[in-house]
Amino acid sequence: MELSWLGETLHYTDEGATDDAILFLHGLGGNANNWLHQRRAIAEHHRVIALDFPGHGRSTGTSVPFGQYAAAAQALLDHLRVNEVSVVGLAMGARVGITLAARSPRRVRRLTIVNGYLELPPREHEKRVELYDLLLSPGGAREWAQLLLEGMGVSGHAGIARGFLASADRIDPAHVNAVFHQVDGVDQAEEFRGLAIPVQLIVGERDQLVPTSSTEQLTALARKATISRFPDSGHLPYLEDPATFNRALEDFLHGQAASTDGATWDTAPR
């Protein structure tokens, strides 16, 4: 489905039930199809909405800055007349979810952050900048993709690796680099600290992109954080172990924090 917004065309999906809406927000360079496992399973009991951010997937808008991504998500919810929604976001998508929840506290009822962070330690930050600046080098996109696969801890998953490399061949390297630096320049600590809604942190413990200190910062700032740890997953637990991911998400959406095989839950109030 498509929505005209600020002269751009936003692509989105809208499936499943007519209420109890969940909005899925992909990471940098991704698209709505990244959530296919969730869209197929969770749509049995929820209204499942997934957005291609501007300049991603089938949406136009490579000139739209990251600072307007939350406005794009809000425009989609307005268009669909969704008054209450739970938001699930991976990395960059989680950053958008934080802003959306801060701007619309009565609309966003719960927020799930998948391998997200607000800031990185200095050395980790330098390494991340070096990685994304490879995109500006001749032939650097393929090296960037290979190194990112290793950092995400998913290079051993043949199907995920093939799909990721195929997607990497279709991205606009300059656009992804520019958005990375825009996201990197945003300070959301106070915005996140002000959220009064329940927050779930899903952590793939094989993910080398998000250090423990970044998860600890989110936990310390959250008023109440439910932490779902996936010891055998990396950056993409919703693809690596979709059944366990979906159970963890459903437990959180229904206010539960029970343990399930393959993941551990704990609650950390501030």
PDB file of C-alpha atoms in Angstrom:
ATOM      1  CA  MET A   1       0.000   0.000   0.000  1.00  0.00           C
ATOM      2  CA  GLU A   2       1.108   3.566  -0.596  1.00  0.00           C
ATOM      3  CA  LEU A   3       0.705   6.932   1.104  1.00  0.00           C
ATOM      4  CA  SER A   4       1.548  10.314  -0.406  1.00  0.00           C
ATOM      5  CA  TRP A   5       3.492  12.378   2.146  1.00  0.00           C
ATOM      6  CA  LEU A   6       5.333  15.666   1.617  1.00  0.00           C
ATOM      7  CA  GLY A   7       5.637  14.957  -2.081  1.00  0.00           C
ATOM      8  CA  GLU A   8       7.067  11.479  -1.457  1.00  0.00           C
ATOM      9  CA  THR A   9       5.461   8.046  -1.707  1.00  0.00           C
ATOM     10  CA  LEU A  10       5.649   5.887   1.411  1.00  0.00           C
ATOM     11  CA  HIS A  11       5.158   2.148   1.039  1.00  0.00           C
ATOM     12  CA  TYR A  12       3.607   0.214   3.919  1.00  0.00           C
ATOM     13  CA  THR A  13       1.762  -2.988   4.764  1.00  0.00           C
ATOM     14  CA  ASP A  14      -1.405  -3.284   6.856  1.00  0.00           C
ATOM     15  CA  GLU A  15      -2.514  -6.812   7.700  1.00  0.00           C
ATOM     16  CA  GLY A  16      -4.437  -8.910  10.189  1.00  0.00           C
ATOM     17  CA  ALA A  17      -7.024  -7.955  12.767  1.00  0.00           C
ATOM     18  CA  THR A  18      -8.856  -4.641  12.875  1.00  0.00           C
ATOM     19  CA  ASP A  19      -7.570  -3.523  16.285  1.00  0.00           C
ATOM     20  CA  ASP A  20      -4.709  -4.033  18.792  1.00  0.00           C
ATOM     21  CA  ALA A  21      -2.267  -2.490  16.329  1.00  0.00           C
ATOM     22  CA  ILE A  22       1.502  -3.045  16.234  1.00  0.00           C
ATOM     23  CA  LEU A  23       3.796  -0.860  14.136  1.00  0.00           C
ATOM     24  CA  PHE A  24       7.065  -2.509  13.029  1.00  0.00           C
ATOM     25  CA  LEU A  25       9.981  -0.202  12.154  1.00  0.00           C
ATOM     26  CA  HIS A  26      13.017  -1.604  10.356  1.00  0.00           C
ATOM     27  CA  GLY A  27      16.677  -0.714  10.790  1.00  0.00           C
ATOM     28  CA  LEU A  28      18.975   1.351   8.598  1.00  0.00           C
ATOM     29  CA  GLY A  29      19.006   0.060   5.028  1.00  0.00           C
ATOM     30  CA  GLY A  30      16.124  -2.335   5.717  1.00  0.00           C
ATOM     31  CA  ASN A  31      12.464  -2.435   4.713  1.00  0.00           C
ATOM     32  CA  ALA A  32       9.044  -3.703   5.793  1.00  0.00           C
ATOM     33  CA  ASN A  33       9.746  -7.189   4.433  1.00  0.00           C
ATOM     34  CA  ASN A  34      12.341  -7.691   7.182  1.00  0.00           C
ATOM     35  CA  TRP A  35       9.379  -8.446   9.470  1.00  0.00           C
ATOM     36  CA  LEU A  36       7.748 -11.160   7.341  1.00  0.00           C
ATOM     37  CA  HIS A  37       7.940 -13.796  10.108  1.00  0.00           C
ATOM     38  CA  GLN A  38       6.178 -11.441  12.519  1.00  0.00           C
ATOM     39  CA  ARG A  39       3.644 -10.251   9.973  1.00  0.00           C
ATOM     40  CA  ARG A  40       2.608 -13.826   9.196  1.00  0.00           C
ATOM     41  CA  ALA A  41       2.414 -15.071  12.793  1.00  0.00           C
ATOM     42  CA  ILE A  42       1.253 -12.082  14.807  1.00  0.00           C
ATOM     43  CA  ALA A  43      -1.374 -10.902  12.322  1.00  0.00           C
ATOM     44  CA  GLU A  44      -3.586 -13.744  13.539  1.00  0.00           C
ATOM     45  CA  HIS A  45      -4.390 -11.723  16.661  1.00  0.00           C
ATOM     46  CA  HIS A  46      -3.179  -8.177  15.948  1.00  0.00           C
ATOM     47  CA  ARG A  47      -3.345  -5.499  13.313  1.00  0.00           C
ATOM     48  CA  VAL A  48       0.211  -5.535  11.950  1.00  0.00           C
ATOM     49  CA  ILE A  49       1.572  -2.448  10.205  1.00  0.00           C
ATOM     50  CA  ALA A  50       5.068  -2.158   8.723  1.00  0.00           C
ATOM     51  CA  LEU A  51       6.559   0.922   7.081  1.00  0.00           C
ATOM     52  CA  ASP A  52       9.328   1.450   4.540  1.00  0.00           C
ATOM     53  CA  PHE A  53      11.031   4.581   5.857  1.00  0.00           C
ATOM     54  CA  PRO A  54      11.660   7.385   3.341  1.00  0.00           C
ATOM     55  CA  GLY A  55      14.346   6.342   0.876  1.00  0.00           C
ATOM     56  CA  HIS A  56      14.141   2.700   2.019  1.00  0.00           C
ATOM     57  CA  GLY A  57      12.520  -0.311   0.399  1.00  0.00           C
ATOM     58  CA  ARG A  58       9.876   0.874  -2.059  1.00  0.00           C
ATOM     59  CA  SER A  59       9.460   4.335  -0.503  1.00  0.00           C
ATOM     60  CA  THR A  60      10.830   7.406  -2.227  1.00  0.00           C
ATOM     61  CA  GLY A  61      12.529  10.183  -0.305  1.00  0.00           C
ATOM     62  CA  THR A  62      16.298   9.785  -0.098  1.00  0.00           C
ATOM     63  CA  SER A  63      16.452  13.526   0.564  1.00  0.00           C
ATOM     64  CA  VAL A  64      14.216  13.230   3.652  1.00  0.00           C
ATOM     65  CA  PRO A  65      16.422  13.568   6.771  1.00  0.00           C
ATOM     66  CA  PHE A  66      16.285  11.097   9.627  1.00  0.00           C
ATOM     67  CA  GLY A  67      14.799  13.806  11.845  1.00  0.00           C
ATOM     68  CA  GLN A  68      11.539  13.531   9.876  1.00  0.00           C
ATOM     69  CA  TYR A  69      11.175   9.745  10.015  1.00  0.00           C
ATOM     70  CA  ALA A  70       9.014   9.908  13.135  1.00  0.00           C
ATOM     71  CA  ALA A  71       6.761  12.401  11.370  1.00  0.00           C
ATOM     72  CA  ALA A  72       6.429   9.931   8.489  1.00  0.00           C
ATOM     73  CA  ALA A  73       5.407   7.182  10.922  1.00  0.00           C
ATOM     74  CA  GLN A  74       2.953   9.521  12.603  1.00  0.00           C
ATOM     75  CA  ALA A  75       1.463  10.487   9.244  1.00  0.00           C
ATOM     76  CA  LEU A  76       0.946   6.812   8.448  1.00  0.00           C
ATOM     77  CA  LEU A  77      -0.867   6.212  11.743  1.00  0.00           C
ATOM     78  CA  ASP A  78      -3.027   9.279  11.088  1.00  0.00           C
ATOM     79  CA  HIS A  79      -3.804   8.004   7.600  1.00  0.00           C
ATOM     80  CA  LEU A  80      -4.808   4.599   8.974  1.00  0.00           C
ATOM     81  CA  ARG A  81      -6.749   6.198  11.860  1.00  0.00           C
ATOM     82  CA  VAL A  82      -4.786   4.247  14.447  1.00  0.00           C
ATOM     83  CA  ASN A  83      -5.301   5.892  17.824  1.00  0.00           C
ATOM     84  CA  GLU A  84      -3.324   3.406  19.950  1.00  0.00           C
ATOM     85  CA  VAL A  85      -0.354   1.320  18.880  1.00  0.00           C
ATOM     86  CA  SER A  86       2.531  -0.741  20.207  1.00  0.00           C
ATOM     87  CA  VAL A  87       5.809   0.002  18.419  1.00  0.00           C
ATOM     88  CA  VAL A  88       8.580  -2.498  17.655  1.00  0.00           C
ATOM     89  CA  GLY A  89      11.816  -1.120  16.222  1.00  0.00           C
ATOM     90  CA  LEU A  90      15.222  -2.492  15.290  1.00  0.00           C
ATOM     91  CA  ALA A  91      18.196  -0.196  16.000  1.00  0.00           C
ATOM     92  CA  MET A  92      17.417   2.909  13.892  1.00  0.00           C
ATOM     93  CA  GLY A  93      13.731   1.966  13.889  1.00  0.00           C
ATOM     94  CA  ALA A  94      13.821   1.920  17.683  1.00  0.00           C
ATOM     95  CA  ARG A  95      15.238   5.444  17.661  1.00  0.00           C
ATOM     96  CA  VAL A  96      12.249   6.507  15.563  1.00  0.00           C
ATOM     97  CA  GLY A  97       9.962   4.681  17.980  1.00  0.00           C
ATOM     98  CA  ILE A  98      11.412   6.643  20.911  1.00  0.00           C
ATOM     99  CA  THR A  99      10.660   9.957  19.223  1.00  0.00           C
ATOM    100  CA  LEU A 100       7.206   8.808  18.149  1.00  0.00           C
ATOM    101  CA  ALA A 101       6.386   7.770  21.730  1.00  0.00           C
ATOM    102  CA  ALA A 102       7.747  11.030  23.145  1.00  0.00           C
ATOM    103  CA  ARG A 103       5.673  13.100  20.730  1.00  0.00           C
ATOM    104  CA  SER A 104       2.521  10.991  21.023  1.00  0.00           C
ATOM    105  CA  PRO A 105       2.439   9.598  24.581  1.00  0.00           C
ATOM    106  CA  ARG A 106      -1.299   8.861  24.398  1.00  0.00           C
ATOM    107  CA  ARG A 107      -0.958   6.998  21.120  1.00  0.00           C
ATOM    108  CA  VAL A 108       2.055   4.737  21.765  1.00  0.00           C
ATOM    109  CA  ARG A 109       1.213   2.333  24.590  1.00  0.00           C
ATOM    110  CA  ARG A 110       4.297   0.085  24.536  1.00  0.00           C
ATOM    111  CA  LEU A 111       7.743   0.196  22.919  1.00  0.00           C
ATOM    112  CA  THR A 112       9.985  -2.741  22.024  1.00  0.00           C
ATOM    113  CA  ILE A 113      13.622  -1.886  21.272  1.00  0.00           C
ATOM    114  CA  VAL A 114      15.501  -4.611  19.399  1.00  0.00           C
ATOM    115  CA  ASN A 115      19.279  -4.315  19.794  1.00  0.00           C
ATOM    116  CA  GLY A 116      19.072  -0.557  20.168  1.00  0.00           C
ATOM    117  CA  TYR A 117      21.376   2.010  21.684  1.00  0.00           C
ATOM    118  CA  LEU A 118      21.472   5.731  22.386  1.00  0.00           C
ATOM    119  CA  GLU A 119      25.234   6.177  22.235  1.00  0.00           C
ATOM    120  CA  LEU A 120      28.375   4.077  21.914  1.00  0.00           C
ATOM    121  CA  PRO A 121      31.627   4.158  23.874  1.00  0.00           C
ATOM    122  CA  PRO A 122      34.241   6.311  22.050  1.00  0.00           C
ATOM    123  CA  ARG A 123      36.247   3.442  20.518  1.00  0.00           C
ATOM    124  CA  GLU A 124      33.099   1.585  19.424  1.00  0.00           C
ATOM    125  CA  HIS A 125      31.816   4.825  17.929  1.00  0.00           C
ATOM    126  CA  GLU A 126      35.022   5.302  15.942  1.00  0.00           C
ATOM    127  CA  LYS A 127      34.790   1.764  14.587  1.00  0.00           C
ATOM    128  CA  ARG A 128      31.170   2.280  13.555  1.00  0.00           C
ATOM    129  CA  VAL A 129      31.997   5.514  11.720  1.00  0.00           C
ATOM    130  CA  GLU A 130      34.867   3.766   9.902  1.00  0.00           C
ATOM    131  CA  LEU A 131      32.525   0.944   8.925  1.00  0.00           C
ATOM    132  CA  TYR A 132      29.833   3.182   7.449  1.00  0.00           C
ATOM    133  CA  ASP A 133      32.325   5.436   5.717  1.00  0.00           C
ATOM    134  CA  LEU A 134      33.375   2.400   3.675  1.00  0.00           C
ATOM    135  CA  LEU A 135      30.151   3.007   1.752  1.00  0.00           C
ATOM    136  CA  LEU A 136      31.739   6.075   0.168  1.00  0.00           C
ATOM    137  CA  SER A 137      34.744   4.127  -1.153  1.00  0.00           C
ATOM    138  CA  PRO A 138      34.768   2.486  -4.619  1.00  0.00           C
ATOM    139  CA  GLY A 139      33.577  -1.069  -4.082  1.00  0.00           C
ATOM    140  CA  GLY A 140      33.229  -0.384  -0.375  1.00  0.00           C
ATOM    141  CA  ALA A 141      29.575  -1.427  -0.161  1.00  0.00           C
ATOM    142  CA  ARG A 142      30.415  -5.126  -0.427  1.00  0.00           C
ATOM    143  CA  GLU A 143      33.176  -4.876   2.199  1.00  0.00           C
ATOM    144  CA  TRP A 144      30.762  -2.922   4.432  1.00  0.00           C
ATOM    145  CA  ALA A 145      28.146  -5.636   4.041  1.00  0.00           C
ATOM    146  CA  GLN A 146      30.578  -8.447   4.877  1.00  0.00           C
ATOM    147  CA  LEU A 147      31.922  -6.665   7.961  1.00  0.00           C
ATOM    148  CA  LEU A 148      28.404  -5.764   9.084  1.00  0.00           C
ATOM    149  CA  LEU A 149      27.320  -9.399   8.800  1.00  0.00           C
ATOM    150  CA  GLU A 150      30.196 -10.400  11.065  1.00  0.00           C
ATOM    151  CA  GLY A 151      29.427  -7.620  13.532  1.00  0.00           C
ATOM    152  CA  MET A 152      25.759  -8.576  13.670  1.00  0.00           C
ATOM    153  CA  GLY A 153      26.749 -12.119  14.562  1.00  0.00           C
ATOM    154  CA  VAL A 154      24.634 -13.648  11.798  1.00  0.00           C
ATOM    155  CA  SER A 155      27.247 -14.609   9.198  1.00  0.00           C
ATOM    156  CA  GLY A 156      26.751 -18.268  10.174  1.00  0.00           C
ATOM    157  CA  HIS A 157      23.098 -18.155   9.091  1.00  0.00           C
ATOM    158  CA  ALA A 158      23.400 -18.902   5.370  1.00  0.00           C
ATOM    159  CA  GLY A 159      19.882 -17.786   4.438  1.00  0.00           C
ATOM    160  CA  ILE A 160      20.089 -14.523   6.367  1.00  0.00           C
ATOM    161  CA  ALA A 161      23.551 -13.818   4.946  1.00  0.00           C
ATOM    162  CA  ARG A 162      22.402 -14.408   1.370  1.00  0.00           C
ATOM    163  CA  GLY A 163      19.368 -12.167   1.818  1.00  0.00           C
ATOM    164  CA  PHE A 164      21.392  -9.434   3.481  1.00  0.00           C
ATOM    165  CA  LEU A 165      24.064  -9.415   0.774  1.00  0.00           C
ATOM    166  CA  ALA A 166      21.399  -9.330  -1.945  1.00  0.00           C
ATOM    167  CA  SER A 167      19.748  -6.359  -0.219  1.00  0.00           C
ATOM    168  CA  ALA A 168      23.111  -4.641   0.179  1.00  0.00           C
ATOM    169  CA  ASP A 169      23.590  -4.766  -3.585  1.00  0.00           C
ATOM    170  CA  ARG A 170      20.396  -2.726  -4.006  1.00  0.00           C
ATOM    171  CA  ILE A 171      20.961   0.040  -1.455  1.00  0.00           C
ATOM    172  CA  ASP A 172      22.084   3.578  -2.216  1.00  0.00           C
ATOM    173  CA  PRO A 173      25.444   3.637  -0.374  1.00  0.00           C
ATOM    174  CA  ALA A 174      25.607   7.434  -0.110  1.00  0.00           C
ATOM    175  CA  HIS A 175      22.079   7.573   1.295  1.00  0.00           C
ATOM    176  CA  VAL A 176      22.744   4.900   3.937  1.00  0.00           C
ATOM    177  CA  ASN A 177      25.969   6.659   4.927  1.00  0.00           C
ATOM    178  CA  ALA A 178      24.217  10.026   5.221  1.00  0.00           C
ATOM    179  CA  VAL A 179      21.377   8.627   7.347  1.00  0.00           C
ATOM    180  CA  PHE A 180      23.858   6.819   9.588  1.00  0.00           C
ATOM    181  CA  HIS A 181      25.609  10.102  10.365  1.00  0.00           C
ATOM    182  CA  GLN A 182      22.271  11.827  10.962  1.00  0.00           C
ATOM    183  CA  VAL A 183      21.196   9.127  13.430  1.00  0.00           C
ATOM    184  CA  ASP A 184      24.625   9.244  15.035  1.00  0.00           C
ATOM    185  CA  GLY A 185      24.257  12.971  15.669  1.00  0.00           C
ATOM    186  CA  VAL A 186      20.949  12.757  17.567  1.00  0.00           C
ATOM    187  CA  ASP A 187      20.949  12.814  21.384  1.00  0.00           C
ATOM    188  CA  GLN A 188      17.796  11.058  22.620  1.00  0.00           C
ATOM    189  CA  ALA A 189      18.767  10.378  26.239  1.00  0.00           C
ATOM    190  CA  GLU A 190      16.366  12.895  27.778  1.00  0.00           C
ATOM    191  CA  GLU A 191      13.632  11.978  25.304  1.00  0.00           C
ATOM    192  CA  PHE A 192      13.938   8.323  26.292  1.00  0.00           C
ATOM    193  CA  ARG A 193      14.187   9.109  30.000  1.00  0.00           C
ATOM    194  CA  GLY A 194      10.859  10.940  29.796  1.00  0.00           C
ATOM    195  CA  LEU A 195       8.890   7.968  28.454  1.00  0.00           C
ATOM    196  CA  ALA A 196       6.290   6.709  30.924  1.00  0.00           C
ATOM    197  CA  ILE A 197       5.229   3.679  28.866  1.00  0.00           C
ATOM    198  CA  PRO A 198       6.423   0.074  29.350  1.00  0.00           C
ATOM    199  CA  VAL A 199       9.637  -0.609  27.415  1.00  0.00           C
ATOM    200  CA  GLN A 200      11.000  -3.974  26.319  1.00  0.00           C
ATOM    201  CA  LEU A 201      14.689  -4.353  25.460  1.00  0.00           C
ATOM    202  CA  ILE A 202      15.357  -7.364  23.241  1.00  0.00           C
ATOM    203  CA  VAL A 203      19.064  -8.171  23.317  1.00  0.00           C
ATOM    204  CA  GLY A 204      20.804 -10.652  21.022  1.00  0.00           C
ATOM    205  CA  GLU A 205      23.852 -11.569  23.062  1.00  0.00           C
ATOM    206  CA  ARG A 206      25.921 -12.543  20.001  1.00  0.00           C
ATOM    207  CA  ASP A 207      25.451  -9.071  18.548  1.00  0.00           C
ATOM    208  CA  GLN A 208      28.799  -7.250  18.477  1.00  0.00           C
ATOM    209  CA  LEU A 209      27.319  -3.983  17.230  1.00  0.00           C
ATOM    210  CA  VAL A 210      25.626  -3.047  20.506  1.00  0.00           C
ATOM    211  CA  PRO A 211      27.941  -3.272  23.525  1.00  0.00           C
ATOM    212  CA  THR A 212      26.715  -4.205  26.987  1.00  0.00           C
ATOM    213  CA  SER A 213      27.277  -0.649  28.202  1.00  0.00           C
ATOM    214  CA  SER A 214      24.743   0.675  25.700  1.00  0.00           C
ATOM    215  CA  THR A 215      22.081  -1.756  26.933  1.00  0.00           C
ATOM    216  CA  GLU A 216      22.943  -0.793  30.510  1.00  0.00           C
ATOM    217  CA  GLN A 217      22.409   2.879  29.628  1.00  0.00           C
ATOM    218  CA  LEU A 218      18.937   2.148  28.243  1.00  0.00           C
ATOM    219  CA  THR A 219      18.091   0.095  31.311  1.00  0.00           C
ATOM    220  CA  ALA A 220      19.256   2.854  33.659  1.00  0.00           C
ATOM    221  CA  LEU A 221      17.242   5.535  31.857  1.00  0.00           C
ATOM    222  CA  ALA A 222      14.025   3.542  31.476  1.00  0.00           C
ATOM    223  CA  ARG A 223      11.362   3.943  34.141  1.00  0.00           C
ATOM    224  CA  LYS A 224      10.587   0.265  33.808  1.00  0.00           C
ATOM    225  CA  ALA A 225      12.348  -2.014  31.351  1.00  0.00           C
ATOM    226  CA  THR A 226      11.605  -5.643  30.590  1.00  0.00           C
ATOM    227  CA  ILE A 227      14.766  -7.222  29.212  1.00  0.00           C
ATOM    228  CA  SER A 228      14.474 -10.233  26.904  1.00  0.00           C
ATOM    229  CA  ARG A 229      17.892 -11.790  26.312  1.00  0.00           C
ATOM    230  CA  PHE A 230      18.599 -14.156  23.412  1.00  0.00           C
ATOM    231  CA  PRO A 231      21.881 -15.956  24.169  1.00  0.00           C
ATOM    232  CA  ASP A 232      22.019 -17.741  20.808  1.00  0.00           C
ATOM    233  CA  SER A 233      21.062 -14.771  18.600  1.00  0.00           C
ATOM    234  CA  GLY A 234      22.851 -11.744  17.214  1.00  0.00           C
ATOM    235  CA  HIS A 235      21.532  -8.481  15.832  1.00  0.00           C
ATOM    236  CA  LEU A 236      18.487  -9.986  14.076  1.00  0.00           C
ATOM    237  CA  PRO A 237      16.722 -12.297  16.567  1.00  0.00           C
ATOM    238  CA  TYR A 238      13.398 -11.816  14.777  1.00  0.00           C
ATOM    239  CA  LEU A 239      14.977 -13.623  11.786  1.00  0.00           C
ATOM    240  CA  GLU A 240      17.365 -15.929  13.629  1.00  0.00           C
ATOM    241  CA  ASP A 241      14.785 -17.314  16.067  1.00  0.00           C
ATOM    242  CA  PRO A 242      11.392 -15.934  15.039  1.00  0.00           C
ATOM    243  CA  ALA A 243       9.300 -18.320  17.144  1.00  0.00           C
ATOM    244  CA  THR A 244      11.032 -17.330  20.395  1.00  0.00           C
ATOM    245  CA  PHE A 245      11.094 -13.680  19.370  1.00  0.00           C
ATOM    246  CA  ASN A 246       7.363 -13.724  18.697  1.00  0.00           C
ATOM    247  CA  ARG A 247       6.637 -15.351  22.060  1.00  0.00           C
ATOM    248  CA  ALA A 248       8.770 -12.774  23.863  1.00  0.00           C
ATOM    249  CA  LEU A 249       6.961  -9.973  22.067  1.00  0.00           C
ATOM    250  CA  GLU A 250       3.517 -11.418  22.761  1.00  0.00           C
ATOM    251  CA  ASP A 251       4.383 -11.891  26.451  1.00  0.00           C
ATOM    252  CA  PHE A 252       5.399  -8.243  26.678  1.00  0.00           C
ATOM    253  CA  LEU A 253       2.330  -7.009  24.822  1.00  0.00           C
ATOM    254  CA  HIS A 254       0.140  -8.903  27.291  1.00  0.00           C
ATOM    255  CA  GLY A 255       2.044  -7.720  30.346  1.00  0.00           C
ATOM    256  CA  GLN A 256       3.844 -10.964  31.067  1.00  0.00           C
ATOM    257  CA  ALA A 257       7.531 -11.551  31.827  1.00  0.00           C
ATOM    258  CA  ALA A 258       7.653 -15.329  31.902  1.00  0.00           C
ATOM    259  CA  SER A 259      10.631 -17.383  30.780  1.00  0.00           C
ATOM    260  CA  THR A 260      10.542 -19.316  27.496  1.00  0.00           C
ATOM    261  CA  ASP A 261      13.051 -21.802  26.058  1.00  0.00           C
ATOM    262  CA  GLY A 262      15.862 -19.992  24.270  1.00  0.00           C
ATOM    263  CA  ALA A 263      15.484 -16.632  25.987  1.00  0.00           C
ATOM    264  CA  THR A 264      15.491 -15.174  29.476  1.00  0.00           C
ATOM    265  CA  TRP A 265      13.380 -12.386  30.880  1.00  0.00           C
ATOM    266  CA  ASP A 266      13.947 -10.011  33.746  1.00  0.00           C
ATOM    267  CA  THR A 267      12.431  -6.734  34.865  1.00  0.00           C
ATOM    268  CA  ALA A 268      14.548  -3.741  35.801  1.00  0.00           C
ATOM    269  CA  PRO A 269      12.631  -0.829  37.341  1.00  0.00           C
ATOM    270  CA  ARG A 270      14.424   2.500  37.702  1.00  0.00           C
TER     271      ARG A 270
END
